[in-house]
Short mmCIF file of C-alpha atoms in Angstrom, two decimals:
data_model
loop_
_atom_site.label_atom_id
_atom_site.label_comp_id
_atom_site.label_asym_id
_atom_site.label_seq_id
_atom_site.Cartn_x
_atom_site.Cartn_y
_atom_site.Cartn_z
CA UNK A 1 -0.40 41.26 -81.64
CA UNK A 2 -3.50 40.49 -79.58
CA UNK A 3 -4.27 36.87 -78.84
CA UNK A 4 -7.86 37.59 -79.80
CA UNK A 5 -7.07 38.96 -83.23
CA UNK A 6 -9.16 36.84 -85.65
CA UNK A 7 -6.50 36.97 -88.31
CA UNK A 8 -3.88 35.60 -85.99
CA UNK A 9 -4.72 31.82 -86.62
CA UNK A 10 -4.39 32.51 -90.39
CA UNK A 11 -1.03 34.10 -89.97
CA UNK A 12 0.15 31.20 -87.75
CA UNK A 13 -1.15 28.66 -90.34
CA UNK A 14 0.67 30.47 -93.14
CA UNK A 15 3.88 30.51 -91.10
CA UNK A 16 3.88 26.73 -90.44
CA UNK A 17 2.92 26.06 -94.04
CA UNK A 18 5.85 28.10 -95.27
CA UNK A 19 8.19 26.54 -92.75
CA UNK A 20 7.17 23.01 -93.76
CA UNK A 21 7.54 23.87 -97.44
CA UNK A 22 10.92 25.65 -97.36
CA UNK A 23 12.64 24.50 -94.16
CA UNK A 24 14.14 26.93 -91.59
CA UNK A 25 17.25 27.77 -93.61
CA UNK A 26 15.42 28.85 -96.72
CA UNK A 27 12.49 30.56 -94.95
CA UNK A 28 11.97 34.32 -95.43
CA UNK A 29 9.19 36.66 -94.26
CA UNK A 30 8.33 37.07 -97.95
CA UNK A 31 7.76 33.35 -98.31
CA UNK A 32 5.55 33.35 -95.27
CA UNK A 33 3.61 36.37 -96.83
CA UNK A 34 3.19 34.20 -100.00
CA UNK A 35 1.31 31.62 -97.96
CA UNK A 36 -0.96 34.25 -96.40
CA UNK A 37 -4.22 34.95 -98.29
CA UNK A 38 -4.88 38.35 -96.77
CA UNK A 39 -3.14 41.69 -96.92
CA UNK A 40 0.64 41.06 -96.88
CA UNK A 41 1.21 44.52 -95.55
CA UNK A 42 -0.65 43.43 -92.33
CA UNK A 43 1.96 40.83 -91.81
CA UNK A 44 4.86 43.26 -92.41
CA UNK A 45 3.13 45.80 -90.14
CA UNK A 46 3.17 43.46 -87.14
CA UNK A 47 6.52 41.70 -87.56
CA UNK A 48 9.90 43.11 -88.28
CA UNK A 49 11.73 39.82 -88.87
CA UNK A 50 11.07 36.16 -89.58
CA UNK A 51 12.53 35.37 -86.07
CA UNK A 52 9.88 37.56 -84.40
CA UNK A 53 7.11 36.04 -86.38
CA UNK A 54 8.35 32.50 -85.73
CA UNK A 55 8.79 33.15 -82.01
CA UNK A 56 5.16 34.29 -81.98
CA UNK A 57 4.11 31.20 -83.83
CA UNK A 58 5.82 28.94 -81.27
CA UNK A 59 4.16 30.94 -78.44
CA UNK A 60 0.70 30.78 -80.05
CA UNK A 61 0.93 27.05 -80.89
CA UNK A 62 2.19 25.98 -77.49
CA UNK A 63 -0.23 28.21 -75.59
CA UNK A 64 -3.07 26.46 -77.40
CA UNK A 65 -1.50 23.19 -76.75
CA UNK A 66 -0.94 23.85 -73.04
CA UNK A 67 -4.57 24.82 -72.66
CA UNK A 68 -5.67 21.54 -74.27
CA UNK A 69 -3.40 19.64 -71.85
CA UNK A 70 -5.55 20.68 -68.89
CA UNK A 71 -8.65 18.73 -67.91
CA UNK A 72 -10.64 20.66 -65.37
CA UNK A 73 -12.69 18.68 -62.81
CA UNK A 74 -10.89 15.40 -63.58
CA UNK A 75 -9.01 13.31 -61.09
CA UNK A 76 -5.17 13.69 -61.00
CA UNK A 77 -4.84 10.22 -62.57
CA UNK A 78 -7.18 11.15 -65.43
CA UNK A 79 -5.38 14.53 -65.91
CA UNK A 80 -2.01 12.84 -66.16
CA UNK A 81 -3.22 10.28 -68.58
CA UNK A 82 -4.87 12.97 -70.61
CA UNK A 83 -1.67 14.98 -70.76
CA UNK A 84 0.41 11.97 -71.86
CA UNK A 85 -2.20 11.12 -74.49
CA UNK A 86 -2.07 14.65 -75.87
CA UNK A 87 1.76 14.87 -75.93
CA UNK A 88 2.29 11.32 -77.05
CA UNK A 89 -0.76 10.11 -78.91
CA UNK A 90 -0.82 6.54 -80.37
CA UNK A 91 -0.70 7.95 -83.88
CA UNK A 92 -0.11 11.39 -85.46
CA UNK A 93 -1.41 12.49 -88.85
CA UNK A 94 0.80 14.15 -91.49
CA UNK A 95 -0.39 17.69 -90.43
CA UNK A 96 0.53 17.03 -86.83
CA UNK A 97 3.86 15.63 -87.87
CA UNK A 98 4.58 18.66 -89.95
CA UNK A 99 3.81 20.97 -87.01
CA UNK A 100 5.98 18.91 -84.67
CA UNK A 101 8.84 18.81 -87.17
CA UNK A 102 8.60 22.66 -87.46
CA UNK A 103 8.64 23.06 -83.69
CA UNK A 104 11.68 20.72 -83.41
CA UNK A 105 13.48 22.72 -86.14
CA UNK A 106 12.83 25.93 -84.26
CA UNK A 107 13.89 24.48 -80.94
CA UNK A 108 17.25 23.46 -82.53
CA UNK A 109 17.74 27.13 -83.36
CA UNK A 110 17.31 28.22 -79.72
CA UNK A 111 21.16 28.52 -79.14
CA UNK A 112 21.32 30.96 -82.12
CA UNK A 113 18.10 33.03 -81.61
CA UNK A 114 17.43 34.56 -78.27
CA UNK A 115 13.70 35.19 -78.82
CA UNK A 116 13.20 31.40 -79.43
CA UNK A 117 15.15 30.64 -76.23
CA UNK A 118 12.62 32.66 -74.25
CA UNK A 119 9.70 30.85 -75.89
CA UNK A 120 11.00 27.37 -75.32
CA UNK A 121 12.06 28.02 -71.74
CA UNK A 122 8.53 29.21 -71.09
CA UNK A 123 7.07 26.06 -72.71
CA UNK A 124 9.22 23.78 -70.65
CA UNK A 125 8.63 25.66 -67.46
CA UNK A 126 4.84 25.66 -68.03
CA UNK A 127 4.84 21.98 -68.70
CA UNK A 128 6.86 21.17 -65.71
CA UNK A 129 4.67 23.30 -63.45
CA UNK A 130 1.53 21.71 -64.84
CA UNK A 131 3.00 18.25 -64.11
CA UNK A 132 4.13 19.28 -60.67
CA UNK A 133 0.63 20.53 -59.85
CA UNK A 134 -1.03 17.32 -61.02
CA UNK A 135 1.39 15.20 -59.06
CA UNK A 136 0.95 17.26 -55.89
CA UNK A 137 -2.82 16.99 -56.23
CA UNK A 138 -2.54 13.31 -56.81
CA UNK A 139 -0.55 12.85 -53.61
CA UNK A 140 -2.89 15.10 -51.62
CA UNK A 141 -5.89 13.12 -52.96
CA UNK A 142 -4.27 9.86 -52.10
CA UNK A 143 -4.09 8.60 -55.72
CA UNK A 144 -0.38 8.81 -56.01
CA UNK A 145 2.38 7.58 -53.77
CA UNK A 146 4.30 10.23 -51.86
CA UNK A 147 7.09 11.13 -54.30
CA UNK A 148 9.10 14.37 -54.72
CA UNK A 149 6.63 16.01 -57.14
CA UNK A 150 9.14 18.45 -58.73
CA UNK A 151 11.72 15.71 -59.28
CA UNK A 152 9.13 13.41 -60.86
CA UNK A 153 7.89 16.26 -63.07
CA UNK A 154 11.45 16.91 -64.09
CA UNK A 155 11.82 13.28 -65.22
CA UNK A 156 8.44 13.25 -67.00
CA UNK A 157 9.18 16.47 -69.01
CA UNK A 158 12.39 14.82 -70.23
CA UNK A 159 10.76 11.52 -71.05
CA UNK A 160 8.01 13.22 -73.02
CA UNK A 161 10.46 15.53 -74.79
CA UNK A 162 12.73 12.69 -75.63
CA UNK A 163 9.96 10.45 -76.94
CA UNK A 164 8.52 13.27 -79.04
CA UNK A 165 11.87 13.97 -80.67
CA UNK A 166 12.65 10.33 -81.29
CA UNK A 167 9.26 9.83 -82.88
CA UNK A 168 10.20 12.44 -85.54
CA UNK A 169 13.85 11.47 -85.96
CA UNK A 170 14.25 7.64 -85.39
CA UNK A 171 13.00 5.21 -87.98
CA UNK A 172 12.83 2.40 -85.44
CA UNK A 173 10.90 4.37 -82.77
CA UNK A 174 7.70 2.62 -81.78
CA UNK A 175 5.01 4.84 -80.24
CA UNK A 176 3.43 1.69 -78.81
CA UNK A 177 6.61 0.65 -77.02
CA UNK A 178 7.27 4.17 -75.82
CA UNK A 179 3.74 4.56 -74.37
CA UNK A 180 4.07 1.10 -72.76
CA UNK A 181 7.35 2.14 -71.12
CA UNK A 182 5.86 5.41 -69.91
CA UNK A 183 2.67 3.83 -68.55
CA UNK A 184 4.74 1.16 -66.85
CA UNK A 185 6.78 3.81 -65.27
CA UNK A 186 3.79 5.72 -63.99
CA UNK A 187 2.23 2.54 -62.60
CA UNK A 188 5.43 1.52 -60.87
CA UNK A 189 6.35 4.90 -59.48
CA UNK A 190 3.25 6.99 -59.13
CA UNK A 191 -0.18 5.31 -59.18
CA UNK A 192 -1.30 3.77 -55.91
CA UNK A 193 -3.45 1.24 -57.75
CA UNK A 194 -3.84 0.29 -61.37
CA UNK A 195 -6.61 2.42 -62.83
CA UNK A 196 -9.23 0.92 -65.13
CA UNK A 197 -8.40 0.77 -68.85
CA UNK A 198 -4.78 -0.21 -68.21
CA UNK B 1 36.35 7.27 -96.47
CA UNK B 2 38.15 4.85 -94.30
CA UNK B 3 37.64 5.18 -90.53
CA UNK B 4 41.45 4.94 -90.13
CA UNK B 5 42.22 7.86 -92.44
CA UNK B 6 44.47 10.24 -90.41
CA UNK B 7 42.96 13.25 -92.07
CA UNK B 8 39.44 12.31 -91.07
CA UNK B 9 39.49 13.88 -87.57
CA UNK B 10 40.63 17.21 -89.16
CA UNK B 11 37.80 17.17 -91.72
CA UNK B 12 35.34 16.41 -88.96
CA UNK B 13 36.66 19.29 -86.79
CA UNK B 14 36.49 21.61 -89.74
CA UNK B 15 32.87 20.54 -90.40
CA UNK B 16 31.70 21.23 -86.80
CA UNK B 17 33.60 24.48 -86.76
CA UNK B 18 31.91 25.65 -89.96
CA UNK B 19 28.47 24.50 -88.69
CA UNK B 20 28.94 26.32 -85.38
CA UNK B 21 30.01 29.44 -87.19
CA UNK B 22 27.40 29.64 -89.93
CA UNK B 23 24.42 27.54 -88.67
CA UNK B 24 22.83 24.83 -90.78
CA UNK B 25 20.90 27.09 -93.12
CA UNK B 26 23.91 29.04 -94.22
CA UNK B 27 26.42 26.12 -94.33
CA UNK B 28 27.92 25.21 -97.66
CA UNK B 29 30.62 22.68 -98.59
CA UNK B 30 32.82 25.67 -99.56
CA UNK B 31 32.48 27.08 -96.10
CA UNK B 32 33.55 23.77 -94.58
CA UNK B 33 36.49 23.69 -96.97
CA UNK B 34 37.43 27.23 -95.73
CA UNK B 35 37.86 25.76 -92.22
CA UNK B 36 39.97 22.88 -93.49
CA UNK B 37 43.72 23.61 -93.47
CA UNK B 38 44.74 20.85 -95.90
CA UNK B 39 43.99 20.38 -99.60
CA UNK B 40 40.43 21.41 -100.26
CA UNK B 41 40.33 19.14 -103.27
CA UNK B 42 40.61 16.23 -100.95
CA UNK B 43 37.34 17.25 -99.33
CA UNK B 44 35.60 17.68 -102.65
CA UNK B 45 37.04 14.31 -103.82
CA UNK B 46 35.45 12.46 -100.99
CA UNK B 47 32.09 14.25 -100.62
CA UNK B 48 29.58 15.28 -103.24
CA UNK B 49 27.32 17.35 -101.00
CA UNK B 50 27.22 19.00 -97.58
CA UNK B 51 24.59 16.50 -96.60
CA UNK B 52 26.88 13.55 -97.28
CA UNK B 53 29.71 15.23 -95.32
CA UNK B 54 27.45 16.12 -92.38
CA UNK B 55 25.99 12.65 -92.25
CA UNK B 56 29.55 11.26 -92.03
CA UNK B 57 30.38 13.80 -89.29
CA UNK B 58 27.38 12.61 -87.24
CA UNK B 59 28.44 8.96 -87.81
CA UNK B 60 32.04 9.62 -86.91
CA UNK B 61 31.25 11.65 -83.79
CA UNK B 62 28.69 9.32 -82.44
CA UNK B 63 30.79 6.18 -83.12
CA UNK B 64 33.61 7.72 -81.08
CA UNK B 65 31.03 8.62 -78.44
CA UNK B 66 29.45 5.20 -78.27
CA UNK B 67 32.90 3.57 -77.93
CA UNK B 68 33.60 5.90 -75.00
CA UNK B 69 30.28 4.86 -73.35
CA UNK B 70 31.43 1.31 -72.89
CA UNK B 71 33.40 0.36 -69.84
CA UNK B 72 34.93 -3.13 -70.24
CA UNK B 73 35.34 -5.25 -67.18
CA UNK B 74 33.24 -3.09 -64.92
CA UNK B 75 30.12 -4.07 -63.07
CA UNK B 76 26.76 -3.29 -64.71
CA UNK B 77 26.07 -0.69 -62.04
CA UNK B 78 29.44 1.04 -62.81
CA UNK B 79 28.80 0.75 -66.53
CA UNK B 80 25.35 2.33 -66.23
CA UNK B 81 26.68 5.21 -64.07
CA UNK B 82 29.51 5.80 -66.51
CA UNK B 83 27.11 5.92 -69.45
CA UNK B 84 24.90 8.44 -67.64
CA UNK B 85 27.94 10.58 -66.76
CA UNK B 86 29.14 10.57 -70.30
CA UNK B 87 25.83 11.50 -71.78
CA UNK B 88 24.81 13.88 -69.09
CA UNK B 89 27.90 15.25 -67.36
CA UNK B 90 27.55 17.75 -64.47
CA UNK B 91 28.99 20.50 -66.73
CA UNK B 92 29.86 20.90 -70.36
CA UNK B 93 32.45 23.28 -71.68
CA UNK B 94 31.76 25.63 -74.63
CA UNK B 95 33.33 23.18 -77.19
CA UNK B 96 31.13 20.35 -75.99
CA UNK B 97 28.10 22.65 -76.12
CA UNK B 98 28.90 23.63 -79.64
CA UNK B 99 29.20 20.01 -80.81
CA UNK B 100 25.90 19.13 -79.07
CA UNK B 101 24.16 22.12 -80.57
CA UNK B 102 25.40 21.08 -84.01
CA UNK B 103 24.20 17.52 -83.48
CA UNK B 104 20.79 18.74 -82.37
CA UNK B 105 20.55 21.04 -85.39
CA UNK B 106 21.32 18.10 -87.70
CA UNK B 107 18.90 15.89 -85.85
CA UNK B 108 16.15 18.46 -86.44
CA UNK B 109 16.87 18.11 -90.21
CA UNK B 110 16.25 14.33 -90.17
CA UNK B 111 12.69 14.68 -91.54
CA UNK B 112 14.10 16.55 -94.58
CA UNK B 113 17.38 14.63 -95.29
CA UNK B 114 17.23 10.86 -95.60
CA UNK B 115 20.96 10.29 -94.99
CA UNK B 116 20.69 11.96 -91.59
CA UNK B 117 17.66 9.75 -90.79
CA UNK B 118 19.76 6.63 -91.23
CA UNK B 119 22.57 8.04 -88.98
CA UNK B 120 20.26 9.03 -86.13
CA UNK B 121 18.28 5.85 -86.30
CA UNK B 122 21.56 4.01 -85.93
CA UNK B 123 22.67 6.09 -83.04
CA UNK B 124 19.42 5.59 -81.12
CA UNK B 125 19.45 1.84 -81.86
CA UNK B 126 22.98 1.45 -80.74
CA UNK B 127 22.35 3.32 -77.48
CA UNK B 128 19.23 1.36 -76.78
CA UNK B 129 21.01 -1.93 -77.40
CA UNK B 130 23.92 -0.88 -75.14
CA UNK B 131 21.53 -0.03 -72.35
CA UNK B 132 19.51 -3.25 -72.85
CA UNK B 133 22.70 -5.31 -72.63
CA UNK B 134 23.85 -3.50 -69.43
CA UNK B 135 20.43 -3.97 -67.78
CA UNK B 136 20.29 -7.67 -68.79
CA UNK B 137 23.74 -8.22 -67.34
CA UNK B 138 22.83 -6.41 -64.16
CA UNK B 139 19.78 -8.60 -63.75
CA UNK B 140 21.80 -11.82 -64.43
CA UNK B 141 24.49 -10.65 -61.98
CA UNK B 142 21.84 -9.91 -59.34
CA UNK B 143 22.77 -6.18 -59.19
CA UNK B 144 19.51 -4.98 -60.71
CA UNK B 145 15.94 -6.00 -59.95
CA UNK B 146 14.11 -8.09 -62.56
CA UNK B 147 12.71 -5.55 -64.86
CA UNK B 148 11.78 -5.74 -68.57
CA UNK B 149 15.24 -4.70 -69.86
CA UNK B 150 14.15 -3.43 -73.31
CA UNK B 151 11.33 -1.43 -71.79
CA UNK B 152 13.58 0.17 -69.21
CA UNK B 153 16.20 0.89 -71.93
CA UNK B 154 13.45 2.53 -74.09
CA UNK B 155 12.66 4.84 -71.12
CA UNK B 156 16.33 5.64 -70.40
CA UNK B 157 17.03 6.56 -74.03
CA UNK B 158 14.19 9.00 -74.03
CA UNK B 159 15.16 10.45 -70.59
CA UNK B 160 18.73 11.05 -71.67
CA UNK B 161 17.70 12.42 -75.10
CA UNK B 162 15.17 14.69 -73.49
CA UNK B 163 17.62 16.00 -70.89
CA UNK B 164 20.34 16.61 -73.39
CA UNK B 165 17.98 18.55 -75.63
CA UNK B 166 16.63 20.64 -72.71
CA UNK B 167 20.13 21.35 -71.45
CA UNK B 168 20.77 23.23 -74.81
CA UNK B 169 17.37 24.79 -75.27
CA UNK B 170 15.87 25.69 -71.87
CA UNK B 171 17.31 28.50 -69.81
CA UNK B 172 15.95 27.09 -66.60
CA UNK B 173 17.20 23.61 -67.05
CA UNK B 174 19.33 22.50 -64.12
CA UNK B 175 21.79 19.69 -64.86
CA UNK B 176 22.01 19.01 -61.11
CA UNK B 177 18.20 18.58 -60.80
CA UNK B 178 18.11 16.45 -63.94
CA UNK B 179 20.91 14.15 -62.71
CA UNK B 180 19.27 13.89 -59.29
CA UNK B 181 15.98 12.91 -60.96
CA UNK B 182 17.66 10.30 -63.12
CA UNK B 183 19.69 8.82 -60.30
CA UNK B 184 16.55 8.68 -58.07
CA UNK B 185 14.86 6.84 -60.87
CA UNK B 186 17.66 4.30 -61.20
CA UNK B 187 17.78 3.75 -57.52
CA UNK B 188 14.08 3.26 -57.21
CA UNK B 189 13.55 1.18 -60.25
CA UNK B 190 16.78 -0.75 -61.01
CA UNK B 191 19.53 -0.96 -58.42
CA UNK B 192 19.02 -3.67 -55.77
CA UNK B 193 21.01 -1.69 -53.20
CA UNK B 194 22.33 1.91 -53.06
CA UNK B 195 25.85 1.80 -54.43
CA UNK B 196 28.67 3.76 -52.91
CA UNK B 197 29.14 7.36 -53.88
CA UNK B 198 25.35 8.00 -53.97
#
């Protein structure tokens, strides 16, 4: 299905609504169709299985997300702070939480469903590459100390992934403490000087 | 059910076998009973629902695991290295992978099932406390630099959680790269001097 298809966003919204309502185990393509206002045959025409539809939903959501992570024409420091703020905002509303819960649920199915495995591998690779680029630029522009960019990106992907999962699954997780720990890490390991607003 | 019940390990094994075989969505208490060699009525007697049984399985497995994380009478540096090696070994066999996949699947259900939420909150809290203790001891014994122990523990729990999830769900995850990144982090941020074997 084309990325530009105007009905796509509505299909994706219906998919996440159905997933939130029924949970992965009880989700069927019929239940997704029930959440979709337009022609249900359109949905059946494009997707053969719930797995295919859900993989596309992961791809669509994360592509949008990755696009929003990038800040053109900003300094590497500002880009990195922006990325952290997008992935680990101070607060999330109930809609954001629902989407993140759905994405975690689908990620946990990766070992069982190959088409999810491809999506999540792509997501992680894209995020790691984006971080590596920002760190390399930061070093080149003398904003960051001279670290191994790929190694630091590897660490940051895991920190962000771990904090996002814990936010959804640990009652005593504090987003404030997590963000403090992450910013302290960046200040100690990466930034040459404390930037304003810290 | 008492922790000392000799049948407990067998019930837990049956539970993880059934979860691996059927996946969370298709798991029923009957299917767990089918994997259990002994009296099935014993299982029904102790557990009212699959959720209750699975929560107990998470508790049992992680309690065992947390016990193994501790190294009595070792230096804080050795304790921390041991903990990292247990949580993020160089390789995992297919049985370990199955158990970790099952635990991730159950964690993804935390937002839907309150009794899992309690278990995973306890797991994360216990791990964070263990790490905080090791770091505080390391500082007191002059092996570690003087960091904010709770903040560093917060970061380490997320790093380990993120790496463990990525190991199961990202095809391009490299355990070697992840362990390198983590050890580089500990060396840069925590250890006063490189310990032997590095």
